[in-house]
Tab-separated table of C-alpha atoms and ligand atoms in Angstrom:
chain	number	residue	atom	x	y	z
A	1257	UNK	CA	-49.471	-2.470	-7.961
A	1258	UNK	CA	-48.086	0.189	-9.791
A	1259	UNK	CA	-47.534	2.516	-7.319
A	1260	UNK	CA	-46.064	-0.295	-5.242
A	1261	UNK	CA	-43.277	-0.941	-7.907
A	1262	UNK	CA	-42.612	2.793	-7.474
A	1263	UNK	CA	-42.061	3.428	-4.300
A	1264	UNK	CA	-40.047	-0.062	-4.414
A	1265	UNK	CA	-38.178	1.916	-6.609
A	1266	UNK	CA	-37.956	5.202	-4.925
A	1267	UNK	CA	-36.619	3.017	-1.569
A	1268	UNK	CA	-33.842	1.587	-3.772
A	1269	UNK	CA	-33.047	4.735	-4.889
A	1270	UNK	CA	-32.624	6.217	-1.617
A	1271	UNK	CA	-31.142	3.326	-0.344
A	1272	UNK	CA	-28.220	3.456	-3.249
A	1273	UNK	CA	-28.042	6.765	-2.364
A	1274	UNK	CA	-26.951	6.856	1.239
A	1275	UNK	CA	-24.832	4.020	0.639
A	1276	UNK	CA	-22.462	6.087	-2.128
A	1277	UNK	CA	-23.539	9.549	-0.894
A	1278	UNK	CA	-21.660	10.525	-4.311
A	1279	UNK	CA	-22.695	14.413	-5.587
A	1280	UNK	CA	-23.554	14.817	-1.841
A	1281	UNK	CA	-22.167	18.232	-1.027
A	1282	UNK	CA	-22.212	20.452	1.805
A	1283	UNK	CA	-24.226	23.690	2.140
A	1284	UNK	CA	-21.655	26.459	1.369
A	1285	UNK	CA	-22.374	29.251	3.470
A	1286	UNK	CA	-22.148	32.677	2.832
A	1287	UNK	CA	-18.384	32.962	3.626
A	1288	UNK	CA	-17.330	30.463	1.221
A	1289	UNK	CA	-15.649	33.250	-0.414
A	1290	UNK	CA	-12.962	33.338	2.288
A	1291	UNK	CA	-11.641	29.896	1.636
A	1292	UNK	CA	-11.325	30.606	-1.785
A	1293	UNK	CA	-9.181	33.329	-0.212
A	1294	UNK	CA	-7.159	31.482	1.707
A	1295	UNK	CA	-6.324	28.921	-0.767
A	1296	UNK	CA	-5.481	31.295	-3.553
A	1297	UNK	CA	-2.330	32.547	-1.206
A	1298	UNK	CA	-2.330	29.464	0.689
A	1299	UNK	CA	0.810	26.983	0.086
A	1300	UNK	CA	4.566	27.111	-1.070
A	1301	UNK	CA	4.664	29.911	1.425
A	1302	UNK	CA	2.711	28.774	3.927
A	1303	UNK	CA	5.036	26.079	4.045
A	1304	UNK	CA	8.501	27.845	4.388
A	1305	UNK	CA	6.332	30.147	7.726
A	1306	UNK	CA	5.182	27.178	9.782
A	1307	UNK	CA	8.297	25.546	9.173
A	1308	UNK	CA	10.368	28.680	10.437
A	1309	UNK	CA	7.975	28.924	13.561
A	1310	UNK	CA	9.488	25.599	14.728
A	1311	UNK	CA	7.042	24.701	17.655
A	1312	UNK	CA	9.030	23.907	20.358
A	1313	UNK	CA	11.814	27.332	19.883
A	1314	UNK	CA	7.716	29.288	20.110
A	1315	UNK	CA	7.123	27.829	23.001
A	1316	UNK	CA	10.706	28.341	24.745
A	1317	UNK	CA	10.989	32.106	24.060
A	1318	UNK	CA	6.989	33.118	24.661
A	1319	UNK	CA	6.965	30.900	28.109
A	1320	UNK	CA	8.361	33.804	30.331
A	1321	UNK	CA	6.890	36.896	28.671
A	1322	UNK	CA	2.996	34.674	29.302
A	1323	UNK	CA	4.134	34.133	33.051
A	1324	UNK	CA	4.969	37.459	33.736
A	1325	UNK	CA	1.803	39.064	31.556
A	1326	UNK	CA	-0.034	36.423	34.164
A	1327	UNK	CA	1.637	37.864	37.207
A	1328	UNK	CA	3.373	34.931	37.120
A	1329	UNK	CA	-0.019	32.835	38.979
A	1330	UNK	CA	-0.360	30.836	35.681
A	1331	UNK	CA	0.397	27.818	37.791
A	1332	UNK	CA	-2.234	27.889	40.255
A	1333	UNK	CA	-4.585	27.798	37.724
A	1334	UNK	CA	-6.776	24.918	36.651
A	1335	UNK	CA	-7.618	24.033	32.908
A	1336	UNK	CA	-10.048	21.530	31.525
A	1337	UNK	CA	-9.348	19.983	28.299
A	1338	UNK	CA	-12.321	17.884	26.856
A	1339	UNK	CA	-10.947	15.644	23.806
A	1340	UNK	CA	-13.749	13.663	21.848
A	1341	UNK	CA	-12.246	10.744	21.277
A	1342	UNK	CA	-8.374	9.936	22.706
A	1343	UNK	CA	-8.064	6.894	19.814
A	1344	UNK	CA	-8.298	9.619	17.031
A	1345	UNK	CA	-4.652	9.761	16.077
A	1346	UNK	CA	-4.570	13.330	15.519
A	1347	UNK	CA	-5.954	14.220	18.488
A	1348	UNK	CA	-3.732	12.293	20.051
A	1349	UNK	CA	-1.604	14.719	18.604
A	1350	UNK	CA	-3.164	17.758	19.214
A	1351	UNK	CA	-3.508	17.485	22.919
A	1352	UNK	CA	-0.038	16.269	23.712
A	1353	UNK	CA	1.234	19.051	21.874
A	1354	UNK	CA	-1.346	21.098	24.155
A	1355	UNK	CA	-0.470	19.947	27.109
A	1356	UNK	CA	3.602	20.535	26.519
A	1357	UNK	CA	2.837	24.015	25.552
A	1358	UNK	CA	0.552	24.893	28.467
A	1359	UNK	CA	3.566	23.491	30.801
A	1360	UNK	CA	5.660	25.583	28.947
A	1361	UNK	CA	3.574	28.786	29.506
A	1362	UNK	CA	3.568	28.170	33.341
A	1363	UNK	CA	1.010	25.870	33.972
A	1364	UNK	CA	0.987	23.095	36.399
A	1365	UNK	CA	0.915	19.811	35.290
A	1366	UNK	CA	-1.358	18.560	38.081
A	1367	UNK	CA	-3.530	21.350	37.220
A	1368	UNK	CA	-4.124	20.753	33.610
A	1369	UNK	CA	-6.302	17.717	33.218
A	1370	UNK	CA	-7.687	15.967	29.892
A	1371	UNK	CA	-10.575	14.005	29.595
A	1372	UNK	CA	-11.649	11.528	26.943
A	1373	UNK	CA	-15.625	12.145	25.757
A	1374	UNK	CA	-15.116	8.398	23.785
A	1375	UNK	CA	-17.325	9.718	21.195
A	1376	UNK	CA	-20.387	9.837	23.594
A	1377	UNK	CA	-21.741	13.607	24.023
A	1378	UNK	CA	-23.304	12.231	27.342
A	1379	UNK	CA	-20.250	11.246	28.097
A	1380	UNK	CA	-18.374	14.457	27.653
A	1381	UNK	CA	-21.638	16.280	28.626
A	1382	UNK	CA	-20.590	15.084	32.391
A	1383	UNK	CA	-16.912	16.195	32.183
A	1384	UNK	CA	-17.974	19.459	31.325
A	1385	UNK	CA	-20.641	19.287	34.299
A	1386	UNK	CA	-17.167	17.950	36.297
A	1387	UNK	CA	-15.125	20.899	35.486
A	1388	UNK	CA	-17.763	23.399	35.708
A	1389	UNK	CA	-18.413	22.028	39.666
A	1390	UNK	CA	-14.560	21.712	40.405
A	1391	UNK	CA	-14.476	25.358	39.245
A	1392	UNK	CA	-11.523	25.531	36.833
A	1393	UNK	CA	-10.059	28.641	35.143
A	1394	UNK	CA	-10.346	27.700	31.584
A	1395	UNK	CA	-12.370	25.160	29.506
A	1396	UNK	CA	-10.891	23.988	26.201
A	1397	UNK	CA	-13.583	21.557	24.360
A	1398	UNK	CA	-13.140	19.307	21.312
A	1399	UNK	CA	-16.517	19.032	21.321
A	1400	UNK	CA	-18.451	15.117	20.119
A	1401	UNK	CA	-20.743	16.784	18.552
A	1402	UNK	CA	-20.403	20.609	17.048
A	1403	UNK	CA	-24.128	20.948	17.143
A	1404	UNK	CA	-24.028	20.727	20.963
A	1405	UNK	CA	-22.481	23.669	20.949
A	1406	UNK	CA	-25.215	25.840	22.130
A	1407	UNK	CA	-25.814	24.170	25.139
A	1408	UNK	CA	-22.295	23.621	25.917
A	1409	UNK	CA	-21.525	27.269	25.474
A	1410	UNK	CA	-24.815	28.114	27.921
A	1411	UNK	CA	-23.785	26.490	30.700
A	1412	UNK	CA	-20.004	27.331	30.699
A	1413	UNK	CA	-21.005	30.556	30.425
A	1414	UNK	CA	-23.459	30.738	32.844
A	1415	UNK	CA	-21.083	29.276	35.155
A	1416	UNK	CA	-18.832	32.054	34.055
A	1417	UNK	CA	-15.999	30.158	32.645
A	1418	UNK	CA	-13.963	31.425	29.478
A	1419	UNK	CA	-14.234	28.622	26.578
A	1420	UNK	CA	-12.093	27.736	24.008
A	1421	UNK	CA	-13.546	25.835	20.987
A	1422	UNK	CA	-11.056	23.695	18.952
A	1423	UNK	CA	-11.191	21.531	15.919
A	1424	UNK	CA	-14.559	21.417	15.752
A	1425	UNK	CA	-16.354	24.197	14.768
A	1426	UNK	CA	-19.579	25.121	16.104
A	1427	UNK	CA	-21.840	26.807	13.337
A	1428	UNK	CA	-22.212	30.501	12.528
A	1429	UNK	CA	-25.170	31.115	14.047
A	1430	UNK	CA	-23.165	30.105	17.197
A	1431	UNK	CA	-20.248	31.853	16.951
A	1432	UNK	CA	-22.606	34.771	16.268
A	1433	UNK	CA	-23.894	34.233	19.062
A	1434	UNK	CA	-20.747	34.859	21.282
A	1435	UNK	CA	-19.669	37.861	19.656
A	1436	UNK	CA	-23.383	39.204	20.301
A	1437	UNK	CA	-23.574	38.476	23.918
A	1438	UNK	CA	-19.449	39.429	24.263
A	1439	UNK	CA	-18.585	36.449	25.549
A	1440	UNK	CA	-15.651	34.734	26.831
A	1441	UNK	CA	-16.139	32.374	24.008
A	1442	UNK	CA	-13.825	31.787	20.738
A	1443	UNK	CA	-12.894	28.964	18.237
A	1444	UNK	CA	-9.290	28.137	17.516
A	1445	UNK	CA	-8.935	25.631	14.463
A	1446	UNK	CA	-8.511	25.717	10.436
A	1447	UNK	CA	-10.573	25.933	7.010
A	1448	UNK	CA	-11.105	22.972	5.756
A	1449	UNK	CA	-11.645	24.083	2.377
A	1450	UNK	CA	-8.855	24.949	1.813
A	1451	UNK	CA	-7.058	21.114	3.042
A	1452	UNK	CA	-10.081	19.816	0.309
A	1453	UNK	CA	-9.375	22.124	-2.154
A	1454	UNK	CA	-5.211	21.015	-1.967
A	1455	UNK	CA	-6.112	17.499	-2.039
A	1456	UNK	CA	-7.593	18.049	-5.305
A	1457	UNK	CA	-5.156	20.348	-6.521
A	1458	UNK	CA	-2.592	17.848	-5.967
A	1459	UNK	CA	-4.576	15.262	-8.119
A	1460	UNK	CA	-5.180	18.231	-10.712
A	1461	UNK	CA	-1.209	19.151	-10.876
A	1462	UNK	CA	-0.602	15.449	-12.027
A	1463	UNK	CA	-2.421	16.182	-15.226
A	1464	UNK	CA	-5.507	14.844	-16.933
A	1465	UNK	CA	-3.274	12.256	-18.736
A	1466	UNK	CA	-1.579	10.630	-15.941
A	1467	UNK	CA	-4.879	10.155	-13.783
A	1468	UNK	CA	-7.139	9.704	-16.489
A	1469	UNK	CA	-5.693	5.831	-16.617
A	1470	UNK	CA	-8.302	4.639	-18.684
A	1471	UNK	CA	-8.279	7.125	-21.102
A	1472	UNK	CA	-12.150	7.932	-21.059
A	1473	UNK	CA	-11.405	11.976	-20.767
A	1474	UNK	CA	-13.000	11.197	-16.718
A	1475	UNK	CA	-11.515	11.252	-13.037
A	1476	UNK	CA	-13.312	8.567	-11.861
A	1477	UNK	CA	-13.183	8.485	-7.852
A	1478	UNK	CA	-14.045	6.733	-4.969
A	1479	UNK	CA	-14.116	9.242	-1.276
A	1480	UNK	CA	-13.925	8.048	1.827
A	1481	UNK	CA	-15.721	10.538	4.371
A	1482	UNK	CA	-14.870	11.231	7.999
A	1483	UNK	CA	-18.014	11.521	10.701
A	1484	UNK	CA	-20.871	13.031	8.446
A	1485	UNK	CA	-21.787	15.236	11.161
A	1486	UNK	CA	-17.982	17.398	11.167
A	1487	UNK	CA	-17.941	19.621	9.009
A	1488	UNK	CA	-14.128	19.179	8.094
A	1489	UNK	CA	-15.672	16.454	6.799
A	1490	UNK	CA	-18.271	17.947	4.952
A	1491	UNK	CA	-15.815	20.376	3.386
A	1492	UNK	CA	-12.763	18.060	2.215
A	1493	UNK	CA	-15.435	15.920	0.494
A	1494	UNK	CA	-16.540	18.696	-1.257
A	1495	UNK	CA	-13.807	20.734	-1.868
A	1496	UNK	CA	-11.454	18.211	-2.902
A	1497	UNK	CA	-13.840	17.590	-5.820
A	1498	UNK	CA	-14.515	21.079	-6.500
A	1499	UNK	CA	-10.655	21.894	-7.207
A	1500	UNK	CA	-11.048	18.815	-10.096
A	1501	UNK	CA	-14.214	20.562	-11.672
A	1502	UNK	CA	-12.736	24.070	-11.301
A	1503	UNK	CA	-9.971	22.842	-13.314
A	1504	UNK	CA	-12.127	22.160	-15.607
A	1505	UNK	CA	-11.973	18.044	-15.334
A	1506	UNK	CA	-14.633	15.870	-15.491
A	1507	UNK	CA	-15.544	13.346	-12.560
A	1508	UNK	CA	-17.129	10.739	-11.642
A	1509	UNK	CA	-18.348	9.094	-8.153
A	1510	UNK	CA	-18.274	5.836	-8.037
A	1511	UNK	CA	-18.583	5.215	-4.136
A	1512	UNK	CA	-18.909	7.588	-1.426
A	1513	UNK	CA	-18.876	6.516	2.075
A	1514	UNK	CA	-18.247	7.194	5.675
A	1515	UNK	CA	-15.370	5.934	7.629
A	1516	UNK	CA	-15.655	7.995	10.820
A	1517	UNK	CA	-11.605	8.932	10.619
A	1518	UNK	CA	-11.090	5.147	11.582
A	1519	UNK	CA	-8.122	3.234	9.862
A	1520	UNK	CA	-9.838	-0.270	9.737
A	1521	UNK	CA	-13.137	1.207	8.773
A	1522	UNK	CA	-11.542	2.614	5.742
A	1523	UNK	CA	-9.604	-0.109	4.749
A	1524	UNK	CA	-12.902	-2.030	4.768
A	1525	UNK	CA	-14.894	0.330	2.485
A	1526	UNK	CA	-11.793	0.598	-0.199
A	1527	UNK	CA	-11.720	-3.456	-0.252
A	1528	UNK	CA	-15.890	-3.507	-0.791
A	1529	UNK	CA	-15.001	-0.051	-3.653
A	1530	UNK	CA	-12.151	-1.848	-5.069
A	1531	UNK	CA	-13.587	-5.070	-5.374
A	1532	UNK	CA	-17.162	-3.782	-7.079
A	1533	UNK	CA	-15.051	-1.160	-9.772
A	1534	UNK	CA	-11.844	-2.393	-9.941
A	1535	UNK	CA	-9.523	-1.048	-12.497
A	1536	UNK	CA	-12.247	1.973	-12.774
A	1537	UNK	CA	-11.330	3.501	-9.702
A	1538	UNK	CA	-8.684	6.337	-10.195
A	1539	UNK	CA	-8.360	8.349	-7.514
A	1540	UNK	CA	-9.154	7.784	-3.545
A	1541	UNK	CA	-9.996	10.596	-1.643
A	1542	UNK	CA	-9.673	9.867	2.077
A	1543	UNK	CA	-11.245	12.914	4.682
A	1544	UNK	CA	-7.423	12.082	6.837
A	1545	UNK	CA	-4.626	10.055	7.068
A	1546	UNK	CA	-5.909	7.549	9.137
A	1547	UNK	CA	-8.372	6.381	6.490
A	1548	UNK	CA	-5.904	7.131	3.793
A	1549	UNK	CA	-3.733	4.699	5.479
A	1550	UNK	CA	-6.456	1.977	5.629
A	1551	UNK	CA	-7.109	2.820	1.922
A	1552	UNK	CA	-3.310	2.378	1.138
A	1553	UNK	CA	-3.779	-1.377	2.707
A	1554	UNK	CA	-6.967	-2.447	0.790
A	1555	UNK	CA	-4.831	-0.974	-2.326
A	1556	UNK	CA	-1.557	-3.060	-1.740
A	1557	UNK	CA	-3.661	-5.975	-1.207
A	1558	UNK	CA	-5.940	-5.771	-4.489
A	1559	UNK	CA	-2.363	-5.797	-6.353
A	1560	UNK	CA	-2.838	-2.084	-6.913
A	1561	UNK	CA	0.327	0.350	-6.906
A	1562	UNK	CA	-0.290	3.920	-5.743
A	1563	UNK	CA	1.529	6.467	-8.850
A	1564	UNK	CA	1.027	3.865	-11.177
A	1565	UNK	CA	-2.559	2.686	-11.167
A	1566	UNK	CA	-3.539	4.858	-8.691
A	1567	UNK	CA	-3.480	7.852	-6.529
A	1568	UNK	CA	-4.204	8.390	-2.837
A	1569	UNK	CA	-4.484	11.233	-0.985
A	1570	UNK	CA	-5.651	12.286	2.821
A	1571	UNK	CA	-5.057	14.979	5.233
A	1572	UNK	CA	-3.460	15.361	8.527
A	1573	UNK	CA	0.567	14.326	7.762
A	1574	UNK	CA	0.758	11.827	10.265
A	1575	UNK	CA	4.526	10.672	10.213
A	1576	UNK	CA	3.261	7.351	8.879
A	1577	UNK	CA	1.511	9.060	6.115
A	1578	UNK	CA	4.455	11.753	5.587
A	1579	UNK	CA	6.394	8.306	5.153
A	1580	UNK	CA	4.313	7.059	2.791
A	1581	UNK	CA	4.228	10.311	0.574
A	1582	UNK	CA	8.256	9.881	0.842
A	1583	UNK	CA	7.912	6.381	-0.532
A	1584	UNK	CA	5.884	7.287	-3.107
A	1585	UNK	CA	3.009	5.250	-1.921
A	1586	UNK	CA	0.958	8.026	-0.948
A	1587	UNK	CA	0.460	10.655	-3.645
A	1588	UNK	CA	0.045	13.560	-1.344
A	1589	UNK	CA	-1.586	14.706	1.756
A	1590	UNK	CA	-2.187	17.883	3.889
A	1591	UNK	CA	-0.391	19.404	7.151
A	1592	UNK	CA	-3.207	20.073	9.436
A	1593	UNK	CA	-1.109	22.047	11.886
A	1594	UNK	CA	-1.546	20.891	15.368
A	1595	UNK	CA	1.070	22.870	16.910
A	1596	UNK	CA	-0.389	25.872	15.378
A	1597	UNK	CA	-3.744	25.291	16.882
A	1598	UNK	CA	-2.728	23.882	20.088
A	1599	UNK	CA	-1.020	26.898	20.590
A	1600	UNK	CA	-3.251	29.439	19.943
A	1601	UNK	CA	-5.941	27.612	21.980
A	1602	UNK	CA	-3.421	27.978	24.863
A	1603	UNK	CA	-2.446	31.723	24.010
A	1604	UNK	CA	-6.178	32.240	23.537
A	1605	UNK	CA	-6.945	30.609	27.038
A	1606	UNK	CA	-4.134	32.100	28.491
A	1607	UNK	CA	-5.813	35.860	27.263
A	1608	UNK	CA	-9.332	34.978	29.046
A	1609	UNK	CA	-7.376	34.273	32.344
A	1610	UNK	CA	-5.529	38.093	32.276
A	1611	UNK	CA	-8.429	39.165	31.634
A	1612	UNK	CA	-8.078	40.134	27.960
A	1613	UNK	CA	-10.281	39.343	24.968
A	1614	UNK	CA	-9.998	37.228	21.744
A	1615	UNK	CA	-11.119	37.018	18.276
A	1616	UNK	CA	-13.995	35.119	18.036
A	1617	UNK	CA	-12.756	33.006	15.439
A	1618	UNK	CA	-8.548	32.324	15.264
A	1619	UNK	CA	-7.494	30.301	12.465
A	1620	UNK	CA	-4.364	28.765	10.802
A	1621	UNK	CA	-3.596	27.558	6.828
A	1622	UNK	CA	-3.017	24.015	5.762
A	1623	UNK	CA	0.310	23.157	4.111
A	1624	UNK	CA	0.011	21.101	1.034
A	1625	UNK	CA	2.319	18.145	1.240
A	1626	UNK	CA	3.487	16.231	-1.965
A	1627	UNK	CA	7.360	14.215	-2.189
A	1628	UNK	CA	9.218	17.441	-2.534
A	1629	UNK	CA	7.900	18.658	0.923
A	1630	UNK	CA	6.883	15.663	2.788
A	1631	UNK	CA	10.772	15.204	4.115
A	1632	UNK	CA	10.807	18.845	5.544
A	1633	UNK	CA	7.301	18.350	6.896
A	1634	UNK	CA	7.900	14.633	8.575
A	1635	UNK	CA	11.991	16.501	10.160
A	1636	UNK	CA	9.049	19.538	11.688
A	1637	UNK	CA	6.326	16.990	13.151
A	1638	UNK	CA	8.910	14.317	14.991
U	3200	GAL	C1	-9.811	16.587	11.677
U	3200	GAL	C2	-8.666	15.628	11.431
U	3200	GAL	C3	-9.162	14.212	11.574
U	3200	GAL	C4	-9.880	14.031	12.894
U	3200	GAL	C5	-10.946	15.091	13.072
U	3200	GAL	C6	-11.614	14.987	14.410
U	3200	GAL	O1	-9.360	17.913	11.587
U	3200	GAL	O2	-8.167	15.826	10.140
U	3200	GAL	O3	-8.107	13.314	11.463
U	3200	GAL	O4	-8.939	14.152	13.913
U	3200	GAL	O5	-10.376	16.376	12.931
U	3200	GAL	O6	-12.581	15.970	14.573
């Protein structure tokens, strides 16, 4: 009987558990110390660079010099682009601003085509198997699921097709694994550390007496995750936290949960947070904009005002969000620079086709975004 009432309780446990997830954190691998890195000379600067390197002016003056570097055949070839999910807004993003820039490096537009994997791996598992028969030039893969990497990177290989990795990134032992062999392999996206260590640095710079809103010396927070398996998500949950603690502030978790990057999802698991702690909750912590925005409609509609009674904060700057931040309804959020990182993944495809090599691993910083930046930010991304 005992040992019945036990386990009863064990269950429960783990049951409460995986609901709230809260002090959940990622494994920190070994090269944690390179985010910290990052960070430390990450954003008022970072800010003023991207901005300078306005996008379309990039893609303008490089678009000869990469048609004449590719003998000028850049247009006969074929590229693959496998997106995991064409509903995620900032994909949506990301691959329209890749598919401009490959036009603009000389690529034809009835030879670049862009699949949706719908968040099935079997799915996208066939439009790989597509390209690789139709025999294109370049692969560019968003992948569903980062740990199908391997076997991804096996057979595009094997079919002797240079790959290009973006926003979600395979692990270590993977990339390892290209650099070993020499591969035609790389991974073009950002550290998501650092976007989870500005999202709590933004909370931090309001000061323990702003946020602290009922005065019990504690952050307390709810965080709303992305898809458990990414590990962007992984990393803005726990470095977003981490940059409150470092600070020396005290936290507490009252609900952790995942909203796979969805709007509606979100805005249903920050009614259910609101509704159980109320007037406790502090701070929302949302893995992107997309849930930050559903968060920002569970908040409006519990009678709760964002800078008052509390703070919200996501990543991405969508313009909606960027709008938001402007209106002061949004406390802050984080440019995730998709014209950065479609471009690279084009240069970087581009290099494979001449012939040349790439880093195995080409990044890009974040750009923290609070009301004195969000204007410049939101005049960059439309
Ligand atoms: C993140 C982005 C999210 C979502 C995700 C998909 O970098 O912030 O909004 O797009 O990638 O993997």
């Amino acid at each position: 009987m005992k040992k019945k009432v036990i386990s009863l309780l064990l269950t429960a446990t783990m049951i409460a558990a995986m609901v709230t997830g809260c002090g959940g954190s990622a494994d920190t691998p070994a090269s944690t110390d390179s985010a910290a890195d990052t960070t430390a000379e990450a954003p008022a600067d970072t800010t003023a660079d991207t901005t300078a390197e306005a996008p379309a002016d990039t893609a303008a003056d490089t678009a000869d010099a990469a048609a004449d570097a590719a003998g000028g055949d850049l247009a006969d070839k074929k590229v693959g682009v496998c997106i995991y999910q064409f509903s995620d807004n900032f994909m949506t993003l990301f691959r329209e601003e890749l598919e401009n820039y490959l036009v603009s490096q000389g690529f034809a537009q009835e030879n670049i085509t862009i699949v949706d994997g719908a968040n099935d791996q079997a799915t996208q598992t066939g439009q790989i198997d597509n390209f690789i028969a139709d025999k294109v030039d370049v692969l560019i893969i968003n992948p569903v699921n980062s740990s199908s990497a391997e076997t991804i990177t096996d057979k595009v290989v094997e079919a002797g097709i240079p790959l290009v990795y973006i926003n979600r990134e395979p692990d270590e032992a993977e990339e390892q694994r290209w650099e070993d062999n020499g591969w035609n392999v790389t991974y073009v996206g950002c550290d998501a550390r650092q976007s989870g260590t500005f999202q709590g640095e933004m909370i931090v710079d309001l000061g323990l007496d702003t946020v602290d809103l009922n005065g019990d010396g504690v952050i307390q927070y709810i965080m709303v995750e992305g898809d458990p398996e990414n590990v962007d998500a992984q990393y803005r949950t726990e470095f977003s936290v981490k940059a409150l603690t470092d600070a020396g502030l005290e936290v507490e978790c009252l609900s952790d949960q995942v909203g796979n990057w969805q709007q509606a999802e979100a805005q249903q698991i920050v009614a259910n947070a609101l509704g159980q702690y109320g007037e406790d909750v502090e701070v929302v912590f949302c893995n992107n904009d997309a849930m930050a925005l559903g968060a920002l409609q569970a908040i409006e509609s519990a009678g709760r005002t964002v800078g008052t009674d509390i703070f919200l904060v996501g990543v991405d700057a969508l313009s909606e969000a960027l709008e938001d931040v402007i209106a002061g309804t949004m406390t802050g959020t984080v440019f995730n620079d998709h014209f950065s990182q479609s471009h690279s993944a084009a240069d970087a495809a581009i290099n494979f086709i001449n012939g040349e090599t790439n880093d195995y691993y080409i990044g890009c910083d974040y750009v923290k975004v609070t009301s004195d930046n969000a204007q410049e930010i939101l005049d960059m991304v439309k």
